[in-house]
Short mmCIF file of C-alpha atoms in Angstrom, two decimals:
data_model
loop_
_atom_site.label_atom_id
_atom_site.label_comp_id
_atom_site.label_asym_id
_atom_site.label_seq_id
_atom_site.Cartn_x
_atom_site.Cartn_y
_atom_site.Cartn_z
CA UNK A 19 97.26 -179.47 82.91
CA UNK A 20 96.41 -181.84 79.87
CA UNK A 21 97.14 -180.47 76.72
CA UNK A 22 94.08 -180.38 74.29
CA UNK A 23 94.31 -181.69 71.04
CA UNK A 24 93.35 -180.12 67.85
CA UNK A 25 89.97 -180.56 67.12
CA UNK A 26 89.21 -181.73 63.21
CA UNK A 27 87.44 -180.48 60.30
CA UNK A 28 83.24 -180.71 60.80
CA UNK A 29 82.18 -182.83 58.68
CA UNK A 30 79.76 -182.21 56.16
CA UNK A 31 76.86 -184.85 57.83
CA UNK A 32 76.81 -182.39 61.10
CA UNK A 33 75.48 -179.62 59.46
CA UNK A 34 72.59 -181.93 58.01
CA UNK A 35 72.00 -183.70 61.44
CA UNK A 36 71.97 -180.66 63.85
CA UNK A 37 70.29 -178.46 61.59
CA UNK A 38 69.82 -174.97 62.90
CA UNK A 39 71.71 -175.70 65.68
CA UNK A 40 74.72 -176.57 64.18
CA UNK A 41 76.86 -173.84 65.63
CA UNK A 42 75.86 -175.00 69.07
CA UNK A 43 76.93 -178.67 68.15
CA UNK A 44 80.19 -176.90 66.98
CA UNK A 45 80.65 -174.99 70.06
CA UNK A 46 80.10 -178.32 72.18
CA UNK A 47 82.62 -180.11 70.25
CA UNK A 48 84.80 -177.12 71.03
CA UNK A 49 83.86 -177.35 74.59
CA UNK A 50 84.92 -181.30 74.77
CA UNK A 51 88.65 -180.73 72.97
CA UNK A 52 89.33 -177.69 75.54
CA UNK A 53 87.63 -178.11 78.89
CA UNK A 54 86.58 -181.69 77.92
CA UNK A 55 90.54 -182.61 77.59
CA UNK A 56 91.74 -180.53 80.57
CA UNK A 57 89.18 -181.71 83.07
CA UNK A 58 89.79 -185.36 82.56
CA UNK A 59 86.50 -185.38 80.81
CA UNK A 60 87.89 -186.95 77.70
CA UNK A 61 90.79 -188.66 76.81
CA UNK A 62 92.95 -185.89 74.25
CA UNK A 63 92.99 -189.05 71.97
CA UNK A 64 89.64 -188.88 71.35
CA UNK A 65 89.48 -185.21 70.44
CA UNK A 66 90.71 -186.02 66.50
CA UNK A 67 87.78 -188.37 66.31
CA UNK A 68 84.99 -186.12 68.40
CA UNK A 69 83.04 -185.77 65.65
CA UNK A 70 82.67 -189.40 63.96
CA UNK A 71 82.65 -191.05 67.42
CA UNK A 72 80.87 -189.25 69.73
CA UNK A 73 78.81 -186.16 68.55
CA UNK A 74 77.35 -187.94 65.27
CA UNK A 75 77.19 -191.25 66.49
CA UNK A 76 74.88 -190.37 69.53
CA UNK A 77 73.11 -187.64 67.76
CA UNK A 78 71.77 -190.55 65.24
CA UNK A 79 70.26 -192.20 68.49
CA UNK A 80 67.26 -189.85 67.63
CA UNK A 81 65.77 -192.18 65.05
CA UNK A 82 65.33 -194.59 68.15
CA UNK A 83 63.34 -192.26 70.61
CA UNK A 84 59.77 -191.69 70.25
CA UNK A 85 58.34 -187.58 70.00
CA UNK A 86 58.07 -185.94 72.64
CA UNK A 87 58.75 -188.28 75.70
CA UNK A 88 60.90 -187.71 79.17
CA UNK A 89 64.86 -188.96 78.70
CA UNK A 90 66.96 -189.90 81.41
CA UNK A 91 70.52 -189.88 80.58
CA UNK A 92 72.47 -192.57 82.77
CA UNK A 93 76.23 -191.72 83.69
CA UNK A 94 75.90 -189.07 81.43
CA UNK A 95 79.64 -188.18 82.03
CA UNK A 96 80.87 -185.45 79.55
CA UNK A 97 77.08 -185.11 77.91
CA UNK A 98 76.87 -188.44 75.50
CA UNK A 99 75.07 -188.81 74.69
CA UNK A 100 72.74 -186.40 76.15
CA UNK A 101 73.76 -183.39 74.86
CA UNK A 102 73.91 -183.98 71.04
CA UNK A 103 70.14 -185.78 71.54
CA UNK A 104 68.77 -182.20 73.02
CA UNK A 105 70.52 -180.49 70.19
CA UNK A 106 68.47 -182.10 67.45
CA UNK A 107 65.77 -183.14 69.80
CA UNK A 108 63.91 -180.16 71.31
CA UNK A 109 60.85 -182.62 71.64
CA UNK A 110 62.25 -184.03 74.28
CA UNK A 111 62.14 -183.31 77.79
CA UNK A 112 65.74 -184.67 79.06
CA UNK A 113 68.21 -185.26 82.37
CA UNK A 114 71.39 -185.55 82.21
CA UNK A 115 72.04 -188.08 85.51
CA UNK A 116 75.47 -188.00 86.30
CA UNK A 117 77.59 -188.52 89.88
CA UNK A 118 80.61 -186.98 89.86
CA UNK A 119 80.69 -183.31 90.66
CA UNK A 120 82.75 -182.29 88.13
CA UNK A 121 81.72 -183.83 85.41
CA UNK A 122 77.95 -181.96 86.65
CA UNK A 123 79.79 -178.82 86.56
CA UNK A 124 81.33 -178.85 83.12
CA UNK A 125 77.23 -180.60 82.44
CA UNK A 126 75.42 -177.65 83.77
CA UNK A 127 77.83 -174.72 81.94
CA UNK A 128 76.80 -176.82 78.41
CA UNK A 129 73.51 -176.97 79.17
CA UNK A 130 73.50 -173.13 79.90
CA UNK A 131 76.25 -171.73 77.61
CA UNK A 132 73.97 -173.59 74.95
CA UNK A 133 70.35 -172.62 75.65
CA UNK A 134 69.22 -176.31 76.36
CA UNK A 135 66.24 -175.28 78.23
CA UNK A 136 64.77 -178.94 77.70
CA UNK A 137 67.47 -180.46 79.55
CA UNK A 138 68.24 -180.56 83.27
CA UNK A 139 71.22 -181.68 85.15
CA UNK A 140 71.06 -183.90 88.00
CA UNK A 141 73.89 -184.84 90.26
CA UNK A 142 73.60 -188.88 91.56
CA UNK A 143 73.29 -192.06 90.79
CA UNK A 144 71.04 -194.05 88.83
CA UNK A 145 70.07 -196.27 92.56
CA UNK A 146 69.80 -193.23 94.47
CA UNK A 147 67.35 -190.88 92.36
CA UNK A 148 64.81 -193.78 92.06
CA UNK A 149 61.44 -192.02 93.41
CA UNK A 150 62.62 -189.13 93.74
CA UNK A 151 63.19 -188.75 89.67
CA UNK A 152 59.47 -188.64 88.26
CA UNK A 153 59.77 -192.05 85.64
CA UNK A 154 60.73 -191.10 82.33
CA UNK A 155 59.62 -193.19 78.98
CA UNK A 156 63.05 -193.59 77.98
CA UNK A 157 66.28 -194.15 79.53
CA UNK A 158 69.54 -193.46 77.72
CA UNK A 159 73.66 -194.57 78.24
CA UNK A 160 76.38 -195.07 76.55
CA UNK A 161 79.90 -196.50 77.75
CA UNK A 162 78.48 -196.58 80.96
CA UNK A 163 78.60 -200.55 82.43
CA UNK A 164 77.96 -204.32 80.52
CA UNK A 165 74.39 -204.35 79.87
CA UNK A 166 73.31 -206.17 82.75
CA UNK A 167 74.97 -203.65 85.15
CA UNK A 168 73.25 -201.43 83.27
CA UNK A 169 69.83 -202.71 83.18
CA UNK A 170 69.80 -203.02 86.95
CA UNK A 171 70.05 -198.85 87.06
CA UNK A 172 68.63 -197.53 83.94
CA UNK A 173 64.91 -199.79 84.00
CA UNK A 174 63.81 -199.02 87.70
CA UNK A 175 63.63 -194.84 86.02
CA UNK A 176 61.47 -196.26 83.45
CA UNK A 177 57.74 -195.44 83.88
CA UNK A 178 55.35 -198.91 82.91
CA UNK A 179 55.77 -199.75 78.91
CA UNK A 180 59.32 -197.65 78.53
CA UNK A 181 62.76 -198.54 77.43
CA UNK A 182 66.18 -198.34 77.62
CA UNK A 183 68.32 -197.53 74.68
CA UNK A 184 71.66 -198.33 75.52
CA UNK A 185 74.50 -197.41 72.42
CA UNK A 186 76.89 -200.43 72.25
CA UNK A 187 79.58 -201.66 70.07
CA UNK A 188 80.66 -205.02 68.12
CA UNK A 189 79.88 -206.66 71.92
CA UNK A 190 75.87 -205.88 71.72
CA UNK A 191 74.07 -209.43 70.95
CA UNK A 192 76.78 -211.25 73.23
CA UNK A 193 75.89 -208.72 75.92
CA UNK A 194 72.37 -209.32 75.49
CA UNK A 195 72.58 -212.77 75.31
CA UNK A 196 74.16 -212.74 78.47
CA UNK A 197 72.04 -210.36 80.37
CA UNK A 198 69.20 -212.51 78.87
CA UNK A 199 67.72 -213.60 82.59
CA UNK A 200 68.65 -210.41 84.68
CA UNK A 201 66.80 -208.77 81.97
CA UNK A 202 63.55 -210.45 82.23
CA UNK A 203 64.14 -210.56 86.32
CA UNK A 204 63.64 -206.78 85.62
CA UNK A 205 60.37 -206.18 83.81
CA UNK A 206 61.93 -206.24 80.51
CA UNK A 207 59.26 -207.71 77.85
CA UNK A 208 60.91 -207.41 74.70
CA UNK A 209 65.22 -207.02 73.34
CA UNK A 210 66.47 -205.90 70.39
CA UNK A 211 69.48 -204.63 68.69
CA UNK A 212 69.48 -201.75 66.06
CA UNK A 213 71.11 -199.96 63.27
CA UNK A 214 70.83 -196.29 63.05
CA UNK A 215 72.52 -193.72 61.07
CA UNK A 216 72.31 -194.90 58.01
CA UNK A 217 74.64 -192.26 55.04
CA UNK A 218 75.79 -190.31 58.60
CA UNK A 219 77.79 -192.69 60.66
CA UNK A 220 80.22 -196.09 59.06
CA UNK A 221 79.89 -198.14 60.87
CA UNK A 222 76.10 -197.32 62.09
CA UNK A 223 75.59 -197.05 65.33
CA UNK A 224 74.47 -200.17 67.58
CA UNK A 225 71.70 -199.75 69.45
CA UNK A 226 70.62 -202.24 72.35
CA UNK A 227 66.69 -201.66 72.97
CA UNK A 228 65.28 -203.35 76.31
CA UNK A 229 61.35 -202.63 76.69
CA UNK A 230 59.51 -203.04 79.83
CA UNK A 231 56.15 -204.25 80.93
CA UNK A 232 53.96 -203.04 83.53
CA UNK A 233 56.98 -202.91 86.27
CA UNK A 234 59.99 -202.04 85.14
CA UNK A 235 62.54 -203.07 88.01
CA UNK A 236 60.36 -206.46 88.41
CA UNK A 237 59.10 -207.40 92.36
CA UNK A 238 62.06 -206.29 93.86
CA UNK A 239 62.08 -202.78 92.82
CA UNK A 240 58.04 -202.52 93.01
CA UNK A 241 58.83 -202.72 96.34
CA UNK A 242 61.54 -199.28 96.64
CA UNK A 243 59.71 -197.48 94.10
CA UNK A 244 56.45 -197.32 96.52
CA UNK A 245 58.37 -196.97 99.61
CA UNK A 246 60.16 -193.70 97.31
CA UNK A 247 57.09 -192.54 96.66
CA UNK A 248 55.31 -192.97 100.14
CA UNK A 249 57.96 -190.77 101.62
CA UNK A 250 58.10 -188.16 99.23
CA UNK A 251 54.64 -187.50 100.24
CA UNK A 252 55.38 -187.54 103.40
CA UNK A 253 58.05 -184.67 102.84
CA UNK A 254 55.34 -182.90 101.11
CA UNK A 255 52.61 -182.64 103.45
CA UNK A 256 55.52 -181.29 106.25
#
């Protein structure tokens, strides 16, 4: 079994960002340097810098979303960054998307150990859920895939006019570049790249915003999503 690491210090800028639920953000960072390390979850490397890297710098992804919209978290993995969004986001309505049963085990004890009753765990992938998921406004990731990987799960679970927020590092504007034509191939309208966390996170966190038009997916995914939806009716009247 993998020895956990000590988990550091809280720093001062979690008790301002999680607010009255700052003991459950300090439980979930507890969480991540025990059963986190031990389940292969997280690297025990990691566990000195939980707080700077991971818990802060996805929680600060809430300046990005909208109020009160429908989240879908892609490869949500260990919870990021999920998990720290529903703790200072009970606005939102959010799933946690993930493939790998145990990583939807260690999910779904968070979610309950925590009282997240805004969030719901499902177990699949991003391809698979399409039509079955209702669309959501805004689709989440982080570490997940490059962004044009990406792009080709996250914006078919967008509903028309949504995005994708995708948390990337020093890599973002050459990834975006890059994706430039798969993006538009797939509905997406408008890119972006932003800065958030201002006096909680240094460096801020980089944000990659992708915004869809009327069919997210594009043709080829207009296509699947009716089929979905045609036999999910069908299940229904049976």
């Amino acid at each position: 079994m993998t020895e956990a690491a000590e988990l550091p210090p809280t720093p001062e800028q979690a008790r301002e960002v999680f607010g009255e639920r700052f003991a459950d953000a300090v439980r979930y960072a507890e969480l991540l340097a025990e059963a986190g390390v031990q389940r292969g979850l997280i690297g025990p490397r990691e566990v000195p810098r939980l707080w700077e890297r991971h818990l802060l710098n996805c929680a600060v992804l809430s300046e990005a979303v909208p109020e009160g919209v429908t989240v879908c978290d892609v490869g949500s993995g260990a919870g990021l960054p999920g998990i720290p969004l529903a703790l200072v986001r009970e606005d939102l309505n959010i799933t946690l998307l993930e493939p790998l049963l145990r990583r939807t085990n260690f999910l779904t004890e968070v979610v309950e150990l925590l009282g997240l009753d805004h969030v719901t765990v499902v177990r699949g992938r991003a391809e698979e859920v399409m039509g079955k998921l209702p669309p959501v406004h805004v689709v989440t990731a982080r570490a997940v895939a490059p962004l044009d990987r990406l792009a080709a799960w996250g914006i078919p679970l967008l509903r028309p006019y949504g995005e994708m927020l995708a948390l990337k590092g020093d890599t973002a504007e050459e990834e975006l570049k890059a994706a430039a034509t798969a993006l538009t191939k797939l509905g997406a309208v408008s890119t972006s790249i932003l800065h958030v966390g201002e006096g909680v996170v240094d460096p801020l966190s980089t944000v990659v915003r992708v915004e869809v038009g009327e069919s997210p997916g594009g043709v080829r995914f207009a296509a699947k999503r009716a089929k979905a939806a045609r036999m999910g009716r069908a299940r229904r009247r049976r």
